[in-house]
PDB file of C-alpha atoms in Angstrom:
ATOM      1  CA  UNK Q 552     -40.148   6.377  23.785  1.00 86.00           C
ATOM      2  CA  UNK Q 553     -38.778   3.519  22.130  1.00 94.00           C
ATOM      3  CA  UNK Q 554     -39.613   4.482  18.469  1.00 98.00           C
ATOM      4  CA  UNK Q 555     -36.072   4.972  16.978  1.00 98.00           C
ATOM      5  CA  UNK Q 556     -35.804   8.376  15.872  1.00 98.00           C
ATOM      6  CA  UNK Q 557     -33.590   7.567  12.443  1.00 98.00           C
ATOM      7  CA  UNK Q 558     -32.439  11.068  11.748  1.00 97.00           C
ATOM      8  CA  UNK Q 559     -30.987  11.162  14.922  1.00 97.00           C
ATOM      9  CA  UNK Q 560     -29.303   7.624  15.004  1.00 98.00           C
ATOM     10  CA  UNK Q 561     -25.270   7.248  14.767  1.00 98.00           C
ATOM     11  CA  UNK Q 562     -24.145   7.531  10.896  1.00 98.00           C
ATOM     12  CA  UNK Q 563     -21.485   6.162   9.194  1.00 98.00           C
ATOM     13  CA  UNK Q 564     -19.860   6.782   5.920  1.00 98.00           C
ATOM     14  CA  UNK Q 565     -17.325   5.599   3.092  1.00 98.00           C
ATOM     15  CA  UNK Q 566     -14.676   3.132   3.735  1.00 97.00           C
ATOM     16  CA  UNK Q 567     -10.932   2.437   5.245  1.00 95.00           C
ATOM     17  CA  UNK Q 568     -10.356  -0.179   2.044  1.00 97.00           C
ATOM     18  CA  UNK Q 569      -6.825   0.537   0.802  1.00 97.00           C
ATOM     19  CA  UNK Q 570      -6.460   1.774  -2.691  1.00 97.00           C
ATOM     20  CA  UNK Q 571      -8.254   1.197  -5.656  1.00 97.00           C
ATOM     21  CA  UNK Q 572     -10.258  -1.050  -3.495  1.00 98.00           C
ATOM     22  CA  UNK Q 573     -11.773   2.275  -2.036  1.00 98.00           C
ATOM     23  CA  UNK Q 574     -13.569   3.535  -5.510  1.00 98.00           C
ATOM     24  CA  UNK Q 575     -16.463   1.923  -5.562  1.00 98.00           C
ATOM     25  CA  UNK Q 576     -17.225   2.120  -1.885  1.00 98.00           C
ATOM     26  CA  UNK Q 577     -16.407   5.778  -0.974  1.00 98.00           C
ATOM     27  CA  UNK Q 578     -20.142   7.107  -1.042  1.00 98.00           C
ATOM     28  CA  UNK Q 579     -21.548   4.644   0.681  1.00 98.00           C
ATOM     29  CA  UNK Q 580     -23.699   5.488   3.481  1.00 98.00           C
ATOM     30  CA  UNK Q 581     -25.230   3.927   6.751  1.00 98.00           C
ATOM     31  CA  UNK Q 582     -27.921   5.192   9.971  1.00 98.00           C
ATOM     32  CA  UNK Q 583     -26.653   2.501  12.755  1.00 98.00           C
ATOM     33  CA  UNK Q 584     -30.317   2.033  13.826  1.00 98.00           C
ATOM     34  CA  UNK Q 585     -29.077  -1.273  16.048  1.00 98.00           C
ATOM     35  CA  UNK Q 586     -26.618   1.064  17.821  1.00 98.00           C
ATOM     36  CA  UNK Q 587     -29.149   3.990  17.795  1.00 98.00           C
ATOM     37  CA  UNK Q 588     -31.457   1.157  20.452  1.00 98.00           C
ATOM     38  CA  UNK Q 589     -28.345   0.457  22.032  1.00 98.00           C
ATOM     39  CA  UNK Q 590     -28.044  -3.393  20.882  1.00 98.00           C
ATOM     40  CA  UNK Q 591     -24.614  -5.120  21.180  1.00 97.00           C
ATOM     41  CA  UNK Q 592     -25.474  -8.813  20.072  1.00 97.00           C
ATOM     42  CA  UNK Q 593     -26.099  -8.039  16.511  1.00 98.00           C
ATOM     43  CA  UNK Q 594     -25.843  -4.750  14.107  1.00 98.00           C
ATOM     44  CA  UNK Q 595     -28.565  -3.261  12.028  1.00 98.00           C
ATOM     45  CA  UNK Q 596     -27.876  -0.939   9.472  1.00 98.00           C
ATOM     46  CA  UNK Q 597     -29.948   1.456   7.450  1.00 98.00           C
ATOM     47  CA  UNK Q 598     -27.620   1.516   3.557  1.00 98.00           C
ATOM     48  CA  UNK Q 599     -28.171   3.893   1.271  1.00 98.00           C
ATOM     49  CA  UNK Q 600     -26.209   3.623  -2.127  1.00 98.00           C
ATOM     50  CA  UNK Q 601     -26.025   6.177  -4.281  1.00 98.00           C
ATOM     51  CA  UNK Q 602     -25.856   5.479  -8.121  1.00 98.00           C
ATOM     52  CA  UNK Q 603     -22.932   3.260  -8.700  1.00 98.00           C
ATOM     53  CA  UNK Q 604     -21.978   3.282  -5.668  1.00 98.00           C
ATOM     54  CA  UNK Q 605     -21.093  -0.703  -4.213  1.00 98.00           C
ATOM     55  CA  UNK Q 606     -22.072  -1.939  -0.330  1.00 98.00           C
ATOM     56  CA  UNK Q 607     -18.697  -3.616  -0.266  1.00 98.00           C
ATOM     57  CA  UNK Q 608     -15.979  -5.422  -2.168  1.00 98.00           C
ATOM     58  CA  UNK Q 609     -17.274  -9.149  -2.815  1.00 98.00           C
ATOM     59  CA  UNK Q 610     -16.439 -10.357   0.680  1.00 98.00           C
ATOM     60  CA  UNK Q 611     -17.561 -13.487   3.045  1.00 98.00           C
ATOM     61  CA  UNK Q 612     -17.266 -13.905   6.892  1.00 98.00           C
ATOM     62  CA  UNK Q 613     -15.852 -16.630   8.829  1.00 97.00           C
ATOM     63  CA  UNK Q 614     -18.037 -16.108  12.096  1.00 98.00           C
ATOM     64  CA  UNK Q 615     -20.776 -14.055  11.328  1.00 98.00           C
ATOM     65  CA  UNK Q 616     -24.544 -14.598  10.259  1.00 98.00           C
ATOM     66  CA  UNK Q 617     -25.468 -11.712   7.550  1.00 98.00           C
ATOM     67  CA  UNK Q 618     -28.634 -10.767   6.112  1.00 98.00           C
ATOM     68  CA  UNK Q 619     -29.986  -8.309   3.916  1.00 98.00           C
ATOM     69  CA  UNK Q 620     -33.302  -6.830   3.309  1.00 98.00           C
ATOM     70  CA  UNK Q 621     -33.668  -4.181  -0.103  1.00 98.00           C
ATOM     71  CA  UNK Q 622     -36.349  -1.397   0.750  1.00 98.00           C
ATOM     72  CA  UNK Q 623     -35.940   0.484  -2.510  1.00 98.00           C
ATOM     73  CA  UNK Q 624     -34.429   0.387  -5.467  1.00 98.00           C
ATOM     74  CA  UNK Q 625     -32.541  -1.900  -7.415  1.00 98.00           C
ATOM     75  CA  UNK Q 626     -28.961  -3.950  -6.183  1.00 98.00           C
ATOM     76  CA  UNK Q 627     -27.083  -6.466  -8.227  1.00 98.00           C
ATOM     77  CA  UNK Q 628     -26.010  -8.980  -5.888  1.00 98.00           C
ATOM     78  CA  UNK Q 629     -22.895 -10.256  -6.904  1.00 98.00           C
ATOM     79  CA  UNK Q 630     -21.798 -13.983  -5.703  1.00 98.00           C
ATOM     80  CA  UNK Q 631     -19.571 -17.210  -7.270  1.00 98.00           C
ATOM     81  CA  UNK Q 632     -23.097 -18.338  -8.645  1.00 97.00           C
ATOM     82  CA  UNK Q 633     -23.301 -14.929 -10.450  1.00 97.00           C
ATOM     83  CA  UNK Q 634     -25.465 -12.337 -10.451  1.00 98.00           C
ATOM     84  CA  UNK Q 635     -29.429 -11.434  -9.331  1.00 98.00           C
ATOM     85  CA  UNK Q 636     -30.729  -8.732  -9.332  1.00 98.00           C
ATOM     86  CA  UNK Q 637     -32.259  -7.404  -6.004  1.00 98.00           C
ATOM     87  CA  UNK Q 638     -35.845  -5.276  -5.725  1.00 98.00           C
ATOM     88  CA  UNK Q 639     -37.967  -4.241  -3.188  1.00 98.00           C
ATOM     89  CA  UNK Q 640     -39.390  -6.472  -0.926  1.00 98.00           C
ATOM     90  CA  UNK Q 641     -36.340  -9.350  -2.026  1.00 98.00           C
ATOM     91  CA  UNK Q 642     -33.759 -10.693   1.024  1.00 98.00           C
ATOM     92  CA  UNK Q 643     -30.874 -12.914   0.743  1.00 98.00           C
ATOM     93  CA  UNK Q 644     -28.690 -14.170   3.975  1.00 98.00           C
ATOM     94  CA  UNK Q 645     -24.947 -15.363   4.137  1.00 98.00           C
ATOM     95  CA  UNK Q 646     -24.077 -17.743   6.715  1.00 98.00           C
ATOM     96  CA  UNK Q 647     -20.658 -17.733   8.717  1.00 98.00           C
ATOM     97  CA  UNK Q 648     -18.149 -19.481   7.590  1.00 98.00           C
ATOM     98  CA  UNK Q 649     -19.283 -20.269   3.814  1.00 98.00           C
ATOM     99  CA  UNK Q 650     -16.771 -18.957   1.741  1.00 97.00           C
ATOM    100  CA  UNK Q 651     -19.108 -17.695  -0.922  1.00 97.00           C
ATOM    101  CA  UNK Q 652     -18.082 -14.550  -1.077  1.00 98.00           C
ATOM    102  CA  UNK Q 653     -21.119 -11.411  -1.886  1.00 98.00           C
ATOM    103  CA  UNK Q 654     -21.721  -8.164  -2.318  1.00 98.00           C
ATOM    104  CA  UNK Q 655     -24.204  -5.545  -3.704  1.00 98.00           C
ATOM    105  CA  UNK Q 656     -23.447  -2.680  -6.816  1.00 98.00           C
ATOM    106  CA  UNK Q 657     -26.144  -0.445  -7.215  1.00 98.00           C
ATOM    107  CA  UNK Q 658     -25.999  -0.164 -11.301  1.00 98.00           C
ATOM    108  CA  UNK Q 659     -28.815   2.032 -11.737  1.00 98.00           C
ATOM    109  CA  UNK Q 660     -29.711   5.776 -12.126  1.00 98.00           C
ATOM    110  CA  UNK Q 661     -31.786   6.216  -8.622  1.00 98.00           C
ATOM    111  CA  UNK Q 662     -30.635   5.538  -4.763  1.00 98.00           C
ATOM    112  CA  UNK Q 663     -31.476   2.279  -3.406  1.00 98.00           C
ATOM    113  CA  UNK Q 664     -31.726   1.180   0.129  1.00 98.00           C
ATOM    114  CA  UNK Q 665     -31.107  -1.886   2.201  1.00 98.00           C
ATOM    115  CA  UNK Q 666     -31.255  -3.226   5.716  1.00 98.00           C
ATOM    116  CA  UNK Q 667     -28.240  -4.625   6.565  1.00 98.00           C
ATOM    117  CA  UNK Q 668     -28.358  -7.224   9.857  1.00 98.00           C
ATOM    118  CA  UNK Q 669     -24.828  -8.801  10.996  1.00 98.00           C
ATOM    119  CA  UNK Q 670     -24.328 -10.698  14.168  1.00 97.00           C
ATOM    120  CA  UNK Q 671     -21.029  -9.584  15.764  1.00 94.00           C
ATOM    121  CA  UNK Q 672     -18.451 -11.927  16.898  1.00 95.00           C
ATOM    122  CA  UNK Q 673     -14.848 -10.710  18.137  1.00 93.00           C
ATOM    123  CA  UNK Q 674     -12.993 -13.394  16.009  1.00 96.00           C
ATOM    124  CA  UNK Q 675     -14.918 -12.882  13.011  1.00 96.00           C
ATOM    125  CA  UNK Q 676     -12.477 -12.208   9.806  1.00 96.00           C
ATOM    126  CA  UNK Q 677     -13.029 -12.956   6.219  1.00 97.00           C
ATOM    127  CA  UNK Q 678     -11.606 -12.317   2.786  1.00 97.00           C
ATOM    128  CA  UNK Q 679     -12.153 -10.562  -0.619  1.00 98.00           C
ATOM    129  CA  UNK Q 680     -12.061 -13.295  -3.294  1.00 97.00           C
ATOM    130  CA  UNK Q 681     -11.895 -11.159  -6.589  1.00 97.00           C
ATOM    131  CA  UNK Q 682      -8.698  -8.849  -4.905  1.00 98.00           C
ATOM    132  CA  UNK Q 683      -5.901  -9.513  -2.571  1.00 97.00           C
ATOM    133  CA  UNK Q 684      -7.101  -8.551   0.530  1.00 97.00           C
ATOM    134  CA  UNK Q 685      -8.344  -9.851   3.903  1.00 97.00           C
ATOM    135  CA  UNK Q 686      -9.872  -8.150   6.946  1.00 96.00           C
ATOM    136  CA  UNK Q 687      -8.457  -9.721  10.296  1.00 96.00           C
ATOM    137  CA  UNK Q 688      -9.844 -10.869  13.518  1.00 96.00           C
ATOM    138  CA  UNK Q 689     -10.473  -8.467  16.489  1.00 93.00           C
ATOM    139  CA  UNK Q 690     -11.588  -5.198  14.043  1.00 90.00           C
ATOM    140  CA  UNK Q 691     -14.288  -4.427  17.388  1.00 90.00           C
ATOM    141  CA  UNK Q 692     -11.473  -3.751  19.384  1.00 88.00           C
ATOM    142  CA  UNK Q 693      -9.721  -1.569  16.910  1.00 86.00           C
ATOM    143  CA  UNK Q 694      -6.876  -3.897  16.235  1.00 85.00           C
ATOM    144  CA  UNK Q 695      -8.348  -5.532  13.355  1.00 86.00           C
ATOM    145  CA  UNK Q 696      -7.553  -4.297   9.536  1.00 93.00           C
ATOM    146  CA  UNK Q 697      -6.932  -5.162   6.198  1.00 96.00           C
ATOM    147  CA  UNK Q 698      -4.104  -6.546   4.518  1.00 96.00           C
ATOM    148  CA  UNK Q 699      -2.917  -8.322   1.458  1.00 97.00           C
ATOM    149  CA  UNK Q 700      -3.933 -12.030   1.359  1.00 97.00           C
ATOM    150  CA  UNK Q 701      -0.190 -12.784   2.547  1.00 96.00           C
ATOM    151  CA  UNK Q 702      -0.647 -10.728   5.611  1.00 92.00           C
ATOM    152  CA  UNK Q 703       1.462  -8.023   4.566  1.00 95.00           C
ATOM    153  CA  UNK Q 704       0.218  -4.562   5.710  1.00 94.00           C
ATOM    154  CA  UNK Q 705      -0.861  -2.064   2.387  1.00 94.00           C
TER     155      UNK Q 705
ATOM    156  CA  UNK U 522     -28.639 -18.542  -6.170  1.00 86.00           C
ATOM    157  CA  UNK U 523     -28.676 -16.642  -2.970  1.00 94.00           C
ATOM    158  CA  UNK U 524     -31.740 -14.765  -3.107  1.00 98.00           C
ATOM    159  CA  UNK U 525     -34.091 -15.946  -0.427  1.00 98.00           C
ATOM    160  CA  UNK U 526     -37.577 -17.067  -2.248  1.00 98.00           C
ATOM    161  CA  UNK U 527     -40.018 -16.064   0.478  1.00 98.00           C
ATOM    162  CA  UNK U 528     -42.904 -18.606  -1.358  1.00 97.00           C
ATOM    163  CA  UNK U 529     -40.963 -21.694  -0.665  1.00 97.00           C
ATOM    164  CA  UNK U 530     -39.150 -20.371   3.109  1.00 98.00           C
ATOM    165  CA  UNK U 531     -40.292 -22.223   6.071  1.00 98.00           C
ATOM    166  CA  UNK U 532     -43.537 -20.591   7.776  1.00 98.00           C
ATOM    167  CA  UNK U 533     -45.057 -20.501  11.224  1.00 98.00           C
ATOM    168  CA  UNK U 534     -48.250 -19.589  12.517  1.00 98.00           C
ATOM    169  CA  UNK U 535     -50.269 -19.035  15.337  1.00 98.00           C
ATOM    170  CA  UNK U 536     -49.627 -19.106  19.077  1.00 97.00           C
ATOM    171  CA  UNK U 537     -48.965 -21.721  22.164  1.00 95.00           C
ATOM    172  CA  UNK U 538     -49.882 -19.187  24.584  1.00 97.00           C
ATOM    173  CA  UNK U 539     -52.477 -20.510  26.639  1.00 97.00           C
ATOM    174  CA  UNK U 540     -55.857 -19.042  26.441  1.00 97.00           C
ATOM    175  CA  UNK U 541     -56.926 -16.380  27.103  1.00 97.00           C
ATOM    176  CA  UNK U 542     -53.835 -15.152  26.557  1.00 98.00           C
ATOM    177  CA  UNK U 543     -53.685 -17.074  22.424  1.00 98.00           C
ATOM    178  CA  UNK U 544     -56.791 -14.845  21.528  1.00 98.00           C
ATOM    179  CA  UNK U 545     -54.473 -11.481  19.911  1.00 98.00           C
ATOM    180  CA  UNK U 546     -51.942 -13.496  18.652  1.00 98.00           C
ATOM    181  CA  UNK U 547     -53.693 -16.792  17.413  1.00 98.00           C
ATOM    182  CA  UNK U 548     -54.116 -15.190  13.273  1.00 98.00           C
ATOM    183  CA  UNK U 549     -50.316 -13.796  13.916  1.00 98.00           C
ATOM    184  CA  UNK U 550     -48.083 -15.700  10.969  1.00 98.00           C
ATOM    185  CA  UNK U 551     -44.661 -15.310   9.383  1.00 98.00           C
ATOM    186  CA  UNK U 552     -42.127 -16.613   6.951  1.00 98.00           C
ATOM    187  CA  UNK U 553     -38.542 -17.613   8.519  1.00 98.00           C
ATOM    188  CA  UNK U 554     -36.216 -15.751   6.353  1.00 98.00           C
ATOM    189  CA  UNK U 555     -32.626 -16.212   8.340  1.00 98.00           C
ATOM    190  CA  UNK U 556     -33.752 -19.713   8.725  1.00 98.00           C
ATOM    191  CA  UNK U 557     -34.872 -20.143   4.538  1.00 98.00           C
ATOM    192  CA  UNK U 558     -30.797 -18.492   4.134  1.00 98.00           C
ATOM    193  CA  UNK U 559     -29.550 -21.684   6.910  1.00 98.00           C
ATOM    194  CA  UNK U 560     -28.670 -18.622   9.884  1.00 98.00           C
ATOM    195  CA  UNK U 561     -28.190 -19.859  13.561  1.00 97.00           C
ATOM    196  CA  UNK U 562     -26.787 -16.926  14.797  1.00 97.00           C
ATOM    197  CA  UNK U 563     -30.582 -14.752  14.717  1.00 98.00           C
ATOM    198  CA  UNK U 564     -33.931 -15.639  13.531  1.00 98.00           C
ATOM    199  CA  UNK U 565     -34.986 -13.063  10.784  1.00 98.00           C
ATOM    200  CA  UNK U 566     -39.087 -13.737  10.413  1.00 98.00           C
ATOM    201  CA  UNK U 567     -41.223 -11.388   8.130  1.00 98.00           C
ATOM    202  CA  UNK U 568     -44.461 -10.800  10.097  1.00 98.00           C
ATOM    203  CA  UNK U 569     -47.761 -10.914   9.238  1.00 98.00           C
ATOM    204  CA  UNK U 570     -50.912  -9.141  11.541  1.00 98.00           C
ATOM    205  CA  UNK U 571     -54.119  -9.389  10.327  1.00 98.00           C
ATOM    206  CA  UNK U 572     -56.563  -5.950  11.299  1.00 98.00           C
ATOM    207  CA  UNK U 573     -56.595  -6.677  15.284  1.00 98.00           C
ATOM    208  CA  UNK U 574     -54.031  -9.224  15.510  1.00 98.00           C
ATOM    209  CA  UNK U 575     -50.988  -8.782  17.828  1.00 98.00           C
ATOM    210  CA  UNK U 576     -47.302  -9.507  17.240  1.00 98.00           C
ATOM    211  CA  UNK U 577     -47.501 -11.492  21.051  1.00 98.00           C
ATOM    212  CA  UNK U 578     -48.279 -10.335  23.862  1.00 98.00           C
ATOM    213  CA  UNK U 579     -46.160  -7.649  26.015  1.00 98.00           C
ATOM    214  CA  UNK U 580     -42.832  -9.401  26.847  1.00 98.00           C
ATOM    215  CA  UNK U 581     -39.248  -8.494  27.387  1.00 98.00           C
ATOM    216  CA  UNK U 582     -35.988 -10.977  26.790  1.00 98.00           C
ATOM    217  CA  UNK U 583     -33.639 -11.551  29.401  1.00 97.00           C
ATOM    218  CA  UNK U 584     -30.756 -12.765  26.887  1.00 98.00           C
ATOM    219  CA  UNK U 585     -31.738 -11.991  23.095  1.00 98.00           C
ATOM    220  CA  UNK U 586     -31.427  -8.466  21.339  1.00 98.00           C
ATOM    221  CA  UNK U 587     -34.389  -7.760  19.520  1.00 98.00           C
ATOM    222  CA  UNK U 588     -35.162  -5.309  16.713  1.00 98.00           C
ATOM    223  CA  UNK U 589     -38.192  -4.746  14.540  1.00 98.00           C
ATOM    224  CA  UNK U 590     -38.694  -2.992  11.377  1.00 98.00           C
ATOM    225  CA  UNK U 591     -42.398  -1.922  10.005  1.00 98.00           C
ATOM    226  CA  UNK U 592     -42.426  -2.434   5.993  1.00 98.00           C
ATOM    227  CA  UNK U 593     -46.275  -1.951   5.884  1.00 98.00           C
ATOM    228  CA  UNK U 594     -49.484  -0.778   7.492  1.00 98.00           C
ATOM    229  CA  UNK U 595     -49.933   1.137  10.633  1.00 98.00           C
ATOM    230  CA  UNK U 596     -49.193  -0.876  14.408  1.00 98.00           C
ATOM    231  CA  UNK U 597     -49.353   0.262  17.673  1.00 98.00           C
ATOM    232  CA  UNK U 598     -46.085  -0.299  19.878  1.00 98.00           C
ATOM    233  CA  UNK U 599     -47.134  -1.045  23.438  1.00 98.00           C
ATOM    234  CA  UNK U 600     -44.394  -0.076  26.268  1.00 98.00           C
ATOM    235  CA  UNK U 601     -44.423   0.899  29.755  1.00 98.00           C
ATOM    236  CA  UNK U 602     -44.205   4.696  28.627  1.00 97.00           C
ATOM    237  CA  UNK U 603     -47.457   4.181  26.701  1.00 97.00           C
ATOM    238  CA  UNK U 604     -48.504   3.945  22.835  1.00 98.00           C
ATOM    239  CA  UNK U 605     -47.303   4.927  19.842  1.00 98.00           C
ATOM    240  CA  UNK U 606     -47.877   4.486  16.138  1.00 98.00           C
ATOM    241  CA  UNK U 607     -45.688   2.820  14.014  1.00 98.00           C
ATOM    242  CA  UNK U 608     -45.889   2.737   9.996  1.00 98.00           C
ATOM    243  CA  UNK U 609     -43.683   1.963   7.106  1.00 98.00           C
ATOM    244  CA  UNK U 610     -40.291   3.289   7.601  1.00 98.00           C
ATOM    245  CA  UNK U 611     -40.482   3.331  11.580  1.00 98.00           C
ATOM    246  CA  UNK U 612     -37.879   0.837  13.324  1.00 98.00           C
ATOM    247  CA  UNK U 613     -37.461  -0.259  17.240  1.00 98.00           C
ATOM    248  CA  UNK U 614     -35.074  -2.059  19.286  1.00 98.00           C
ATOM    249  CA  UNK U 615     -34.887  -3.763  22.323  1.00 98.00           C
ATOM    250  CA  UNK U 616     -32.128  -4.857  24.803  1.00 98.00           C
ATOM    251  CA  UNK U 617     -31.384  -7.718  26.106  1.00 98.00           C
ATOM    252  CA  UNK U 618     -32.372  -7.542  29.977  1.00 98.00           C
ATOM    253  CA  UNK U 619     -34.284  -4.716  29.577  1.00 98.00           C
ATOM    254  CA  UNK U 620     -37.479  -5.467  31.462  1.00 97.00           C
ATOM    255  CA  UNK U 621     -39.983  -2.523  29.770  1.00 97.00           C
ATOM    256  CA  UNK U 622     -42.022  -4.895  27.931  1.00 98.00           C
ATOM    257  CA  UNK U 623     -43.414  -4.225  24.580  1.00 98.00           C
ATOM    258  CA  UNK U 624     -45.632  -5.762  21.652  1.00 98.00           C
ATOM    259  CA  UNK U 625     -47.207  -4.261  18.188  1.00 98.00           C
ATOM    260  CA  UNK U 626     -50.801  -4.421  17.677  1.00 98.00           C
ATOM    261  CA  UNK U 627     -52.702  -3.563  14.756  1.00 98.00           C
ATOM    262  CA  UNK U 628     -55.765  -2.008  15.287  1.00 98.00           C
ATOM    263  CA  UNK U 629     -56.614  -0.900  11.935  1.00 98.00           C
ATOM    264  CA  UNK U 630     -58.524  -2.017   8.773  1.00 98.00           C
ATOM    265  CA  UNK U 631     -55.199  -3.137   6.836  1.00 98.00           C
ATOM    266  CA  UNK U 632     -52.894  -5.738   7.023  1.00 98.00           C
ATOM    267  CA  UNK U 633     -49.393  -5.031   8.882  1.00 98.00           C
ATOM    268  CA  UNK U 634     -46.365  -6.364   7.544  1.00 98.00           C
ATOM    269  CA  UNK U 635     -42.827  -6.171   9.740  1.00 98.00           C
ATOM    270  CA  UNK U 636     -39.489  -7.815  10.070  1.00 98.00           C
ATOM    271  CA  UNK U 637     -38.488  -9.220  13.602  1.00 98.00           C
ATOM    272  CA  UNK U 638     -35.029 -10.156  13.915  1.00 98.00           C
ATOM    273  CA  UNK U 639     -33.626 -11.619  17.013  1.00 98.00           C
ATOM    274  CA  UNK U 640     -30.692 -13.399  18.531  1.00 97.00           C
ATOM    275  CA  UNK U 641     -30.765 -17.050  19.332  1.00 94.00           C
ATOM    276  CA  UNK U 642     -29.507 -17.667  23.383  1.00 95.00           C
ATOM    277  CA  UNK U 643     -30.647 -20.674  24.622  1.00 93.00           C
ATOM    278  CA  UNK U 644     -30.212 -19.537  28.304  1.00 96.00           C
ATOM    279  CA  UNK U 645     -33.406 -16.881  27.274  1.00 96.00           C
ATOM    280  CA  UNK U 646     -36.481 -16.234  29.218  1.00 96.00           C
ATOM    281  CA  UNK U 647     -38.924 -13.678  29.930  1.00 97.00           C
ATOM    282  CA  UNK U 648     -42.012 -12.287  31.055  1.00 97.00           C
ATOM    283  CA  UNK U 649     -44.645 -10.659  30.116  1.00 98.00           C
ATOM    284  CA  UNK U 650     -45.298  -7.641  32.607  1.00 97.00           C
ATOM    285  CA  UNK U 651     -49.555  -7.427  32.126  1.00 97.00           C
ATOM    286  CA  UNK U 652     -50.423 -11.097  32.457  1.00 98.00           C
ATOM    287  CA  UNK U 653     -49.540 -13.705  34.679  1.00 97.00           C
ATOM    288  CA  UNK U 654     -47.185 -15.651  32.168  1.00 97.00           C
ATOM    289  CA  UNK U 655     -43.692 -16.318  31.978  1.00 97.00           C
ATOM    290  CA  UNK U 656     -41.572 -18.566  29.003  1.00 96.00           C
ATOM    291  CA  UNK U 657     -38.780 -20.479  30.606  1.00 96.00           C
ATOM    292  CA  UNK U 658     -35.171 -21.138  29.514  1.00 96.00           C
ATOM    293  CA  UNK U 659     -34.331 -23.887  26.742  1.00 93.00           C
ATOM    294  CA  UNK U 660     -36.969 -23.446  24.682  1.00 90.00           C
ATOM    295  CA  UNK U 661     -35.189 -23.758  21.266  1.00 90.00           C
ATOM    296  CA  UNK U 662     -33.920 -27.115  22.899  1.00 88.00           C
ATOM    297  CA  UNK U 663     -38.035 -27.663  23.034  1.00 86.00           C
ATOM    298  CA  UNK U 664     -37.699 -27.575  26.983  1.00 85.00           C
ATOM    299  CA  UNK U 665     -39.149 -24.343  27.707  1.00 86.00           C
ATOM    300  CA  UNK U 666     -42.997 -23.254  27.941  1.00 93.00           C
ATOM    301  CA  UNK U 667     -45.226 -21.126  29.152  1.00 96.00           C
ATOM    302  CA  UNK U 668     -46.315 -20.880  33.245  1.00 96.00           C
ATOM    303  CA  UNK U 669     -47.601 -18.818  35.758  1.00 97.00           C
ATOM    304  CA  UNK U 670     -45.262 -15.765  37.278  1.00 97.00           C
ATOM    305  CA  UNK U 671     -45.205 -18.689  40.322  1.00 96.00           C
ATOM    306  CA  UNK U 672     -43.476 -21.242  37.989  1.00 92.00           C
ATOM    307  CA  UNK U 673     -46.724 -23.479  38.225  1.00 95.00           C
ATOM    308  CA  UNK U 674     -48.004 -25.285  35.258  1.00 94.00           C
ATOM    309  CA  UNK U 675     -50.389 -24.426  33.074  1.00 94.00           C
TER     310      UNK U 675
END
């Protein structure tokens, strides 16, 4: 039946960031409910953020379409215009290529969840304006990674 | 500021099915959030069925990934294996090619709210497996429509 069965779907957890980009990103956690229906043209993933725990470092794409969708709790979405703060029921979506770069720290005392929806393009790569890394092209076929903003390996 | 104001995103409503087949789906209507946030890549619409309305009628996509998430109210998933009940919380997907139709009804009391994301391939078509009705190709270039499983007009 086609009813995805969440607590059965593929799960992912923490991050490869190199160090101390790692902190506030260690306990994050994801169901892969896209990968759980077996769709390849876009992801969706079920976040769950622990208390202080961040969805990323501030980061922006250069080829993929993201959007975001908070089903409980409360976010801080972090972007060069500032900061909002995210409920229930509130989306916000970050087009390829704009240079904006976004993330979301959950400063409260309770879990908070999110749908996070990325399209998924092989030459997609991107950058981390507050720190000096990038993420580099090809990271679908394994060959991607992150280094310093020179290229330089960590 | 990023955050998408639902109020103000673009809306849609209704259905160009022809009749009979508008009846289910003609008090269907939604709010465009991937387009209010400028995505190409996938549409992102948050759904509205009225008590007895239908999401569309039973379809499948021969190009576009499709994935729905139920944020509230109680709909019925229709697929070639059967029924089953969907409420706040419950998620589906459906691939691209994959020619087991489906479509959410609500037959309760309460309004149904869900998010329907899905990519964008202008080569897409379809069919919709209990009715004699197939969309053609092109329509996001405004080309495509609606016709009998014989290609005739409607």
């Amino acid at each position: 039946m086609p009813k995805i069965d969440i607590s059965t779907a593929p799960r992912g957890s923490g991050t490869r960031y190199p160090a101390p980009f790692d902190a506030p990103c260690k306990a994050r956690a994801w169901s892969k409910l896209g990968d759980a229906a077996g769709l390849t043209q876009f992801g969706v993933n079920l976040v769950r953020l622990a208390p202080f725990v961040w969805s990323s470092q501030r980061h922006w794409h250069s080829h993929e379409d993201e959007f975001i969708y908070v089903l409980t709790g409360e976010l801080v979405l972090v972007t060069d215009e500032g900061e909002q703060i995210m409920g229930p029921g509130d989306c916000a979506g970050f087009k390829a290529g704009d240079r904006n770069g976004h993330c979301f720290q959950n400063r409260s005392s309770e879990d908070a969840t999110l749908l996070v929806v990325g399209s998924r393009h092989g030459e997609d790569h991107g950058e981390y304006p507050d720190i000096d890394l990038v993420f580099l092209r090809d990271r679908y076929q394994g060959t991607g990674g992150y280094r310093h903003k020179d290229v330089k390996p960590y």
